[in-house]
Amino acid sequence: MAVVFDKPHALTDAPFHYCPGCTHGIVHRLVAEAIDELGIEGRTIGIAPVGCSVMAYDYFNCDMIEAAHGRAPAVATGVKRSDPENIVFTYQGDGDLASIGTCETVHAAARNENITIIFINNAIYGMTGGQMAPTSLPGQITQTSPYGRDVEKVGYPLKICELLSNVDGASYVERVAVNNVKNVKAAKKAILHAFRNQVEGKGFSLIEVLSTCPTNWGLTPDKALKWLEDNMIPYYPLGVYKDRYSGEEK
Amino acid sequence: MAEKVLMKGNEALAEAAIMAGCRHYFGYPITPQTEVAAYMSKKMPKIGGTFLQAESEIAAINMVLGVASTGKRVMTSSSSPGISLKSEGLSYLAGCDLPALVVNVQRGGPGLGGIQPSQSDYFHATRGAGHGDFHMIVLAPSNVQEMVDLTFKGFDLADKYRMTSMILADGTMGQTMEPVSLEMGEVKTYDKPWATTGTKMERPHNIVNSLFLKPEILEEENFKRYERYKKIEETEALYDEYMMDDAEICVVAFGIAARVSHNAIDEARKAGIKVGMIRPITLWPFPKAALKAASEKVKAFISVELSMGQMVEDIDLAIRCAKPVLLCNRVGGMIPTVKNVYDSIMQANEIGGDR
Amino acid sequence: MTKSILLAGFGGQGILFCGKFLAYKALIEGKEVSWLPSYGPEMRGGTCNCSVIMSDRQIGSPIITNPDILVAMNLPSLDKFENDVIPGGQIYVDSTLIERKVQRDDVEVFYIPATKMASDNGMRTLANMIITGNIIKHCGDIPHENIDAAMAKVVSAKHQDLLDVNISAVELGYNY
């Protein structure tokens, strides 16, 4: 019997603990497919710090490290410097990467560390139960912004891709979304490109993935996808922000 | 025997680390340990190693964690305020059971404090290096040769027990130049089947992790770790004795405080006072048995330290409060003088002989 | 024999260097030695000092409270440390830079116009080594030997051309 659909080898058989409708599962799969397609599972080390994806070590078949909140790019730097021939990726959420770990992120980019960062931006702290994230939208209601994010008082969201595109060291920065088939396909291409860059020694690559959090957004999965499209994409435009080796900058 | 060379403590330590097989150093500038970083920045590129000035102390210790995960020898060095920042990483290193060497060339605190020598991170090193139940092996060099020897040993113990070794030095030990022999003997290597170096598609994936959401499992992890700690306490405590054979007063001091005490003891001996010294070389594990044994002979102890009596607690615990423990201390970057210690010895000598 | 030497002056006078020279010389002669500089903001332009101890036995503290020998290469150093020298000790004064006399009468004092001598002999930066030569002459416990060998250890590889002039400066001070 012909196999028409299979699980990537780089994923384990462990069932995901993610909430129904959460897009982490999709992104995990895209990362695993990229690892499979490049044939690098045996030399890949993944790093997942604190956040909903902290237990990603159970889901990826490659060697995994669980890092402290925000510190994955620093840990990845150590791993990569130790074994430069290995492929090192981090998988970080928005609170992790854009708040507590902004320093580590920006400096890993400045050094053009030859690593791949998968940045899940769902505009909220998922694991701790729906607090305002550095990427929560103006006016967005969360547990800690119950009257809506008041930019006058708490400031504006951080646009990571725009920020990093101005860092000389960064090699490849792209923002994608996983809210529909077309975007998922584009996301897959971007993630594959980010891993291939590392294999080819092209340096720091970061893919920001606009994602949903139906549970903490208080929406059904389908409405969450719609909310992403209507609210997040206009604020966080998709596209390549920097690609040193193709010249097609936004 | 190898020819002795004059080296600064900080540089001798750095060279010893390289000789111990450390090829990865991460740090952030802070006085008074800069020579370690400077030495590494010169040497590492020449021997194919990594020197990286990190964006912060926090990043540096996490880079250390990254290399440690791959099973290679790695270190960072800093001074007190920087060590506070590394505390998070120290806890994660312990939770992940990773070997690493961390150097703290202490300066006065709290807060920004000063830049002169201190021992006031004693509690931090021996008790509270971060959140959670854990220990580090804490080594306290008292001369430049020990900056070398204990660095070498620190790497070995770290690998042997899969934990952090801390060199707890002070500004004086870092800055002093003394003759050292760099003949270290062979570097012992340890199997590290847990290292995240890639599965090569030949084994199940390794996971370096400190997260255990099931309390039963986290408890078990802690119990297992403390079994190891127990063995370390039984077998790895190091100390040195000076003139303890007939001593009625026992000075307890480490690092620069022990050097000053050495002079004061010589002076007091000239005055006919029977005083000796137990110098802890490991602060954790603390040489409890040696102090307990001494407490059966001496009438008093004196803790000479550059902190506010932090070591007094360990002495009291070791001797079960059997004898009085006097404190002779200077802090904030001041160092007890020979006279300070001498006067304390005289004061201890007044204590009635309830032997 | 244990000798403690405190060398003090301005940053840039080569205080640490001559301390290292004396330390290395003693090491070559089989002595225990320690060398401890002052460090911190003091290093940047202000006063600078360094403690050298040489001994036949294990050295206790590398910190010197009461030196056997004080070398004062500027007035602030003499003001600061004059009274710390042990009775019967020695003070070496660069009399080009320090006009006043030592006030104590229980120490042996040597006035050497080292800065002027250095300048007169075309070795402008070597007042430190001239005084060092004079210490070797008067100290009693530091032999007039191994100067070449010790100097070779402390003059860095890229400054080997300065080896001879440093040795000459020591001899100049010794013969003063």
Short mmCIF file of C-alpha atoms in Angstrom, two decimals, chain B residues 3-8 31-32 106-107 115-117 143 170-173 175-179 242 256 259-263 266 335-338, chain C residues 16 19-25 27-28 31-44 53 57-63 65 153-154:
data_model
loop_
_atom_site.label_atom_id
_atom_site.label_comp_id
_atom_site.label_asym_id
_atom_site.label_seq_id
_atom_site.Cartn_x
_atom_site.Cartn_y
_atom_site.Cartn_z
CA GLU B 3 60.96 25.37 36.09
CA LYS B 4 59.00 27.74 38.22
CA VAL B 5 57.80 30.93 36.59
CA LEU B 6 56.46 34.08 38.12
CA MET B 7 52.81 34.51 37.23
CA LYS B 8 49.92 36.63 38.35
CA THR B 31 37.33 44.31 37.87
CA PRO B 32 39.32 42.60 39.41
CA GLN B 106 35.52 38.46 44.87
CA ARG B 107 35.24 42.16 45.59
CA ILE B 115 36.81 46.69 43.73
CA GLN B 116 39.13 45.70 46.57
CA PRO B 117 39.41 42.13 47.87
CA ASN B 143 48.42 31.22 46.82
CA ASP B 170 39.77 37.30 45.96
CA GLY B 171 41.41 40.30 44.35
CA THR B 172 44.68 39.67 46.18
CA MET B 173 45.01 36.11 44.89
CA GLN B 175 46.74 40.15 41.44
CA THR B 176 49.62 38.57 43.35
CA MET B 177 52.53 37.21 41.38
CA GLU B 178 54.33 34.20 42.84
CA PRO B 179 56.46 31.38 41.46
CA TYR B 242 49.55 24.72 60.29
CA ILE B 256 44.29 35.89 51.71
CA ARG B 259 48.10 34.16 54.49
CA VAL B 260 47.76 37.01 56.96
CA SER B 261 46.89 34.57 59.75
CA HIS B 262 50.02 32.59 58.96
CA ASN B 263 52.14 35.63 59.88
CA ASP B 266 54.22 32.99 63.76
CA ILE B 335 42.02 43.07 54.77
CA PRO B 336 42.66 42.02 58.37
CA THR B 337 46.18 43.03 59.35
CA VAL B 338 48.63 40.73 61.07
CA LEU C 16 55.81 47.42 38.93
CA GLY C 19 59.36 45.00 41.54
CA LYS C 20 59.17 42.21 39.00
CA PHE C 21 62.90 42.43 38.36
CA LEU C 22 63.69 42.05 42.06
CA ALA C 23 61.18 39.22 42.38
CA TYR C 24 62.59 37.32 39.42
CA LYS C 25 66.12 37.85 40.62
CA LEU C 27 63.43 33.47 42.32
CA ILE C 28 66.56 32.69 40.31
CA LYS C 31 64.13 32.27 47.24
CA GLU C 32 60.40 32.26 47.86
CA VAL C 33 58.90 35.44 46.45
CA SER C 34 55.65 37.32 46.16
CA TRP C 35 54.80 40.44 44.17
CA LEU C 36 51.58 42.32 44.74
CA PRO C 37 50.60 45.51 42.93
CA SER C 38 48.08 48.04 44.04
CA TYR C 39 45.27 47.88 41.54
CA GLY C 40 42.11 49.67 40.52
CA PRO C 41 41.59 53.36 39.77
CA GLU C 42 44.98 54.02 41.36
CA MET C 43 46.54 52.42 38.32
CA ARG C 44 45.17 55.10 36.06
CA ILE C 53 58.70 39.90 49.53
CA ARG C 57 60.95 30.28 53.96
CA GLN C 58 57.34 30.08 52.88
CA ILE C 59 55.90 33.57 52.63
CA GLY C 60 52.85 34.33 54.71
CA SER C 61 50.90 37.33 53.58
CA PRO C 62 51.95 39.03 50.34
CA ILE C 63 50.62 42.26 51.82
CA THR C 65 52.13 46.61 56.36
CA LYS C 153 63.05 37.36 32.27
CA VAL C 154 61.28 40.66 32.82
#
